[in-house]
Amino acid sequence: MMVIETLIYVALVIALFFVCDNSLSRRFYVPVKVVCSASFLVVLWINQMFSEKLWLMFWALLACFIGDIFMAIYNTSLNKQVIALGIIAFMIGHVGLLNYMCRVTDKTNVLVYIVPVCACLLVVGLRKWLHLHMGSLFVPCIIYSYFVSTMAIKAVECGLNGMPLCGIAGVLFLFSDITIMIRSFYHFKNKKNKRVAHYLELGTYYAAILLFIFSL
């Protein structure tokens, strides 16, 4: 069953790649993105229907699903109000994933909450070095960076303590968010490079979600 689920899931993501950043985007990107994101909720439900842990992750992934809808709309409209809503939804999702990992482990090292401050400083540096056009979204991006980094570092801690899928998922999620930040706010001179960045963002994101589910 897990193999079949994974194959269908990957096929949907490939379909999403096919409608990325081309003439098909405006018509098909949002509905295909919604189907892809709904699929990880279905996979979670199938695999954890009788598990007490289901609800620990369900609300987190539901927030990610809502965030995906906003980001998909932003991809075709470039409306910064929409991306702001997406940031809020994903931040709730990261808090949910962090809550899940804290609930299934005995303790959390205090560094999990301190080290992410460095990630916030890195965002400040990247804004200057890469000339990222964040505008009014700069402060929300700083706050978001703290939460996604906290989630990722906690995931790495879980990985070092016998939950390797969580560790890999957290790193992939962080990489995906770094990529989407650059793709959204950096001015690409070559459209092909922007499309590659979009593929990396989507590929690492959907892989991270699947690994989090299989880690339950």
mmCIF file of C-alpha atoms in Angstrom:
data_model
loop_
_atom_site.group_PDB
_atom_site.id
_atom_site.type_symbol
_atom_site.label_atom_id
_atom_site.label_comp_id
_atom_site.label_asym_id
_atom_site.label_seq_id
_atom_site.Cartn_x
_atom_site.Cartn_y
_atom_site.Cartn_z
ATOM 1 C CA MET A 1 0.000 0.000 0.000
ATOM 2 C CA MET A 2 2.796 2.433 0.889
ATOM 3 C CA VAL A 3 4.461 1.843 -2.480
ATOM 4 C CA ILE A 4 1.216 2.452 -4.383
ATOM 5 C CA GLU A 5 0.519 5.624 -2.397
ATOM 6 C CA THR A 6 4.023 6.918 -3.053
ATOM 7 C CA LEU A 7 3.804 6.215 -6.797
ATOM 8 C CA ILE A 8 0.476 8.053 -7.122
ATOM 9 C CA TYR A 9 1.806 10.913 -5.005
ATOM 10 C CA VAL A 10 4.944 11.242 -7.147
ATOM 11 C CA ALA A 11 2.859 11.093 -10.343
ATOM 12 C CA LEU A 12 0.763 14.032 -9.102
ATOM 13 C CA VAL A 13 3.872 16.051 -8.273
ATOM 14 C CA ILE A 14 5.285 15.352 -11.744
ATOM 15 C CA ALA A 15 1.976 16.579 -13.218
ATOM 16 C CA LEU A 16 2.437 19.746 -11.172
ATOM 17 C CA PHE A 17 5.943 20.157 -12.598
ATOM 18 C CA PHE A 18 4.433 19.877 -16.068
ATOM 19 C CA VAL A 19 2.171 22.903 -15.537
ATOM 20 C CA CYS A 20 4.782 25.080 -13.788
ATOM 21 C CA ASP A 21 5.743 28.485 -15.166
ATOM 22 C CA ASN A 22 4.542 27.980 -18.723
ATOM 23 C CA SER A 23 1.451 28.628 -20.864
ATOM 24 C CA LEU A 24 -0.506 26.058 -18.845
ATOM 25 C CA SER A 25 0.136 27.719 -15.481
ATOM 26 C CA ARG A 26 -2.681 30.254 -15.379
ATOM 27 C CA ARG A 27 -5.337 27.655 -16.191
ATOM 28 C CA PHE A 28 -4.083 24.488 -14.523
ATOM 29 C CA TYR A 29 -1.519 25.337 -11.822
ATOM 30 C CA VAL A 30 -3.948 26.132 -8.994
ATOM 31 C CA PRO A 31 -6.240 23.080 -9.431
ATOM 32 C CA VAL A 32 -3.313 20.663 -9.860
ATOM 33 C CA LYS A 33 -1.583 22.159 -6.801
ATOM 34 C CA VAL A 34 -4.771 21.718 -4.772
ATOM 35 C CA VAL A 35 -5.015 18.063 -5.825
ATOM 36 C CA CYS A 36 -1.351 17.440 -4.958
ATOM 37 C CA SER A 37 -1.752 18.991 -1.526
ATOM 38 C CA ALA A 38 -5.052 17.216 -0.855
ATOM 39 C CA SER A 39 -3.269 13.953 -1.663
ATOM 40 C CA PHE A 40 -0.936 14.248 1.332
ATOM 41 C CA LEU A 41 -3.967 14.647 3.619
ATOM 42 C CA VAL A 42 -5.419 11.488 2.068
ATOM 43 C CA VAL A 43 -2.123 9.606 2.526
ATOM 44 C CA LEU A 44 -1.993 10.737 6.167
ATOM 45 C CA TRP A 45 -5.575 9.623 6.766
ATOM 46 C CA ILE A 46 -5.053 6.207 5.131
ATOM 47 C CA ASN A 47 -1.852 5.474 7.030
ATOM 48 C CA GLN A 48 -2.902 6.795 10.433
ATOM 49 C CA MET A 49 -6.671 6.270 10.526
ATOM 50 C CA PHE A 50 -6.475 4.192 13.693
ATOM 51 C CA SER A 51 -3.489 5.941 15.229
ATOM 52 C CA GLU A 52 -3.719 8.280 18.205
ATOM 53 C CA LYS A 53 -1.024 10.366 16.510
ATOM 54 C CA LEU A 54 -3.229 11.218 13.516
ATOM 55 C CA TRP A 55 -4.618 14.449 14.971
ATOM 56 C CA LEU A 56 -1.181 15.538 16.194
ATOM 57 C CA MET A 57 -0.156 16.010 12.578
ATOM 58 C CA PHE A 58 -3.464 16.439 10.775
ATOM 59 C CA TRP A 59 -4.064 20.071 11.768
ATOM 60 C CA ALA A 60 -0.447 20.942 10.898
ATOM 61 C CA LEU A 61 -0.767 19.477 7.405
ATOM 62 C CA LEU A 62 -4.205 21.050 7.006
ATOM 63 C CA ALA A 63 -2.562 24.446 7.602
ATOM 64 C CA CYS A 64 0.068 23.548 4.977
ATOM 65 C CA PHE A 65 -2.723 22.593 2.576
ATOM 66 C CA ILE A 66 -4.355 26.008 3.067
ATOM 67 C CA GLY A 67 -0.947 27.658 2.654
ATOM 68 C CA ASP A 68 -0.485 25.768 -0.609
ATOM 69 C CA ILE A 69 -3.723 27.209 -1.972
ATOM 70 C CA PHE A 70 -2.601 30.760 -1.184
ATOM 71 C CA MET A 71 0.859 30.156 -2.672
ATOM 72 C CA ALA A 72 -0.641 28.632 -5.801
ATOM 73 C CA ILE A 73 -2.851 31.702 -6.259
ATOM 74 C CA TYR A 74 0.167 33.943 -5.649
ATOM 75 C CA ASN A 75 2.130 32.065 -8.321
ATOM 76 C CA THR A 76 -0.410 33.156 -10.933
ATOM 77 C CA SER A 77 -1.451 36.557 -9.520
ATOM 78 C CA LEU A 78 1.737 37.832 -7.761
ATOM 79 C CA ASN A 79 -0.486 39.496 -5.145
ATOM 80 C CA LYS A 80 1.565 40.176 -1.993
ATOM 81 C CA GLN A 81 -1.518 40.082 0.227
ATOM 82 C CA VAL A 82 -2.043 36.498 -0.874
ATOM 83 C CA ILE A 83 1.541 35.492 -0.115
ATOM 84 C CA ALA A 84 1.169 37.100 3.336
ATOM 85 C CA LEU A 85 -1.790 34.806 4.037
ATOM 86 C CA GLY A 86 0.287 31.885 2.782
ATOM 87 C CA ILE A 87 3.091 32.805 5.189
ATOM 88 C CA ILE A 88 0.642 32.832 8.115
ATOM 89 C CA ALA A 89 -0.836 29.453 7.139
ATOM 90 C CA PHE A 90 2.566 27.808 6.754
ATOM 91 C CA MET A 91 3.774 29.311 10.024
ATOM 92 C CA ILE A 92 0.832 27.640 11.759
ATOM 93 C CA GLY A 93 1.765 24.434 9.955
ATOM 94 C CA HIS A 94 5.355 24.622 11.208
ATOM 95 C CA VAL A 95 4.141 25.211 14.761
ATOM 96 C CA GLY A 96 1.947 22.140 14.347
ATOM 97 C CA LEU A 97 4.845 19.987 13.146
ATOM 98 C CA LEU A 98 6.994 21.288 16.003
ATOM 99 C CA ASN A 99 4.205 20.435 18.455
ATOM 100 C CA TYR A 100 3.976 16.913 17.004
ATOM 101 C CA MET A 101 7.713 16.304 17.369
ATOM 102 C CA CYS A 102 7.790 17.704 20.907
ATOM 103 C CA ARG A 103 4.872 15.463 21.873
ATOM 104 C CA VAL A 104 6.494 12.263 20.565
ATOM 105 C CA THR A 105 9.913 12.890 22.172
ATOM 106 C CA ASP A 106 10.930 12.961 25.823
ATOM 107 C CA LYS A 107 12.642 16.340 25.830
ATOM 108 C CA THR A 108 13.791 19.199 23.617
ATOM 109 C CA ASN A 109 17.197 20.818 23.845
ATOM 110 C CA VAL A 110 17.004 24.551 24.567
ATOM 111 C CA LEU A 111 19.248 25.185 21.528
ATOM 112 C CA VAL A 112 16.291 24.252 19.329
ATOM 113 C CA TYR A 113 14.767 27.607 20.296
ATOM 114 C CA ILE A 114 17.995 29.648 20.336
ATOM 115 C CA VAL A 115 19.822 28.643 17.141
ATOM 116 C CA PRO A 116 16.956 29.800 14.838
ATOM 117 C CA VAL A 117 17.859 33.390 15.726
ATOM 118 C CA CYS A 118 20.900 32.842 13.467
ATOM 119 C CA ALA A 119 18.523 31.931 10.636
ATOM 120 C CA CYS A 120 16.726 35.258 11.104
ATOM 121 C CA LEU A 121 20.052 37.076 10.847
ATOM 122 C CA LEU A 122 20.843 35.056 7.722
ATOM 123 C CA VAL A 123 17.619 36.278 6.113
ATOM 124 C CA VAL A 124 18.680 39.858 6.853
ATOM 125 C CA GLY A 125 22.003 39.132 5.140
ATOM 126 C CA LEU A 126 20.409 37.397 2.146
ATOM 127 C CA ARG A 127 18.075 40.345 1.642
ATOM 128 C CA LYS A 128 21.105 42.597 1.241
ATOM 129 C CA TRP A 129 23.448 40.234 -0.649
ATOM 130 C CA LEU A 130 20.867 38.962 -3.151
ATOM 131 C CA HIS A 131 18.854 42.208 -3.316
ATOM 132 C CA LEU A 132 15.632 40.439 -2.353
ATOM 133 C CA HIS A 133 12.608 42.676 -2.953
ATOM 134 C CA MET A 134 10.614 41.854 0.205
ATOM 135 C CA GLY A 135 9.103 45.261 0.873
ATOM 136 C CA SER A 136 6.455 45.143 3.605
ATOM 137 C CA LEU A 137 6.878 41.354 3.871
ATOM 138 C CA PHE A 138 10.382 41.658 5.350
ATOM 139 C CA VAL A 139 9.287 41.481 9.008
ATOM 140 C CA PRO A 140 6.800 38.611 8.409
ATOM 141 C CA CYS A 141 9.583 36.723 6.619
ATOM 142 C CA ILE A 142 11.889 37.196 9.617
ATOM 143 C CA ILE A 143 9.230 35.841 11.981
ATOM 144 C CA TYR A 144 8.471 32.983 9.594
ATOM 145 C CA SER A 145 12.179 32.124 9.341
ATOM 146 C CA TYR A 146 12.340 31.675 13.099
ATOM 147 C CA PHE A 147 9.467 29.186 13.177
ATOM 148 C CA VAL A 148 10.522 27.123 10.163
ATOM 149 C CA SER A 149 14.100 26.962 11.473
ATOM 150 C CA THR A 150 12.894 25.895 14.918
ATOM 151 C CA MET A 151 10.835 23.138 13.304
ATOM 152 C CA ALA A 152 13.774 22.022 11.152
ATOM 153 C CA ILE A 153 16.269 21.950 14.045
ATOM 154 C CA LYS A 154 13.817 19.984 16.185
ATOM 155 C CA ALA A 155 13.432 17.555 13.282
ATOM 156 C CA VAL A 156 17.211 17.125 13.112
ATOM 157 C CA GLU A 157 17.240 16.471 16.859
ATOM 158 C CA CYS A 158 14.579 13.790 16.302
ATOM 159 C CA GLY A 159 16.695 12.343 13.497
ATOM 160 C CA LEU A 160 19.692 12.048 15.810
ATOM 161 C CA ASN A 161 17.508 10.253 18.345
ATOM 162 C CA GLY A 162 16.182 7.408 16.238
ATOM 163 C CA MET A 163 13.689 9.171 13.927
ATOM 164 C CA PRO A 164 15.715 9.609 10.712
ATOM 165 C CA LEU A 165 12.684 10.305 8.485
ATOM 166 C CA CYS A 166 11.821 13.319 10.636
ATOM 167 C CA GLY A 167 15.374 14.614 10.374
ATOM 168 C CA ILE A 168 15.454 14.353 6.584
ATOM 169 C CA ALA A 169 11.950 15.842 6.290
ATOM 170 C CA GLY A 170 12.877 18.862 8.409
ATOM 171 C CA VAL A 171 15.972 19.620 6.333
ATOM 172 C CA LEU A 172 14.018 19.272 3.073
ATOM 173 C CA PHE A 173 11.278 21.547 4.394
ATOM 174 C CA LEU A 174 13.823 24.203 5.342
ATOM 175 C CA PHE A 175 15.511 23.950 1.936
ATOM 176 C CA SER A 176 12.123 24.290 0.226
ATOM 177 C CA ASP A 177 11.299 27.437 2.191
ATOM 178 C CA ILE A 178 14.680 29.004 1.447
ATOM 179 C CA THR A 179 14.098 28.274 -2.230
ATOM 180 C CA ILE A 180 10.598 29.761 -2.254
ATOM 181 C CA MET A 181 11.880 32.908 -0.543
ATOM 182 C CA ILE A 182 14.526 33.383 -3.210
ATOM 183 C CA ARG A 183 12.123 32.500 -6.029
ATOM 184 C CA SER A 184 9.503 34.943 -4.762
ATOM 185 C CA PHE A 185 11.726 37.934 -3.999
ATOM 186 C CA TYR A 186 14.786 37.594 -6.244
ATOM 187 C CA HIS A 187 14.819 39.062 -9.737
ATOM 188 C CA PHE A 188 15.877 36.210 -12.037
ATOM 189 C CA LYS A 189 17.478 37.336 -15.270
ATOM 190 C CA ASN A 190 16.958 33.887 -16.779
ATOM 191 C CA LYS A 191 13.433 32.421 -16.618
ATOM 192 C CA LYS A 192 14.843 28.888 -16.855
ATOM 193 C CA ASN A 193 16.684 29.403 -13.570
ATOM 194 C CA LYS A 194 13.464 30.532 -11.918
ATOM 195 C CA ARG A 195 11.699 27.438 -13.219
ATOM 196 C CA VAL A 196 14.454 25.185 -11.840
ATOM 197 C CA ALA A 197 14.103 26.935 -8.472
ATOM 198 C CA HIS A 198 10.358 26.260 -8.621
ATOM 199 C CA TYR A 199 10.986 22.558 -9.295
ATOM 200 C CA LEU A 200 13.388 22.370 -6.331
ATOM 201 C CA GLU A 201 10.900 24.148 -4.081
ATOM 202 C CA LEU A 202 8.040 21.810 -4.975
ATOM 203 C CA GLY A 203 10.097 18.609 -5.041
ATOM 204 C CA THR A 204 11.675 19.124 -1.632
ATOM 205 C CA TYR A 205 8.397 20.340 -0.089
ATOM 206 C CA TYR A 206 6.275 17.389 -1.171
ATOM 207 C CA ALA A 207 9.046 14.923 -0.284
ATOM 208 C CA ALA A 208 9.284 16.495 3.194
ATOM 209 C CA ILE A 209 5.542 16.180 3.794
ATOM 210 C CA LEU A 210 5.537 12.512 2.734
ATOM 211 C CA LEU A 211 8.506 11.691 4.985
ATOM 212 C CA PHE A 212 6.821 13.386 7.945
ATOM 213 C CA ILE A 213 3.750 11.214 7.373
ATOM 214 C CA PHE A 214 5.747 8.003 7.071
ATOM 215 C CA SER A 215 7.635 8.929 10.263
ATOM 216 C CA LEU A 216 4.445 8.606 12.321
#
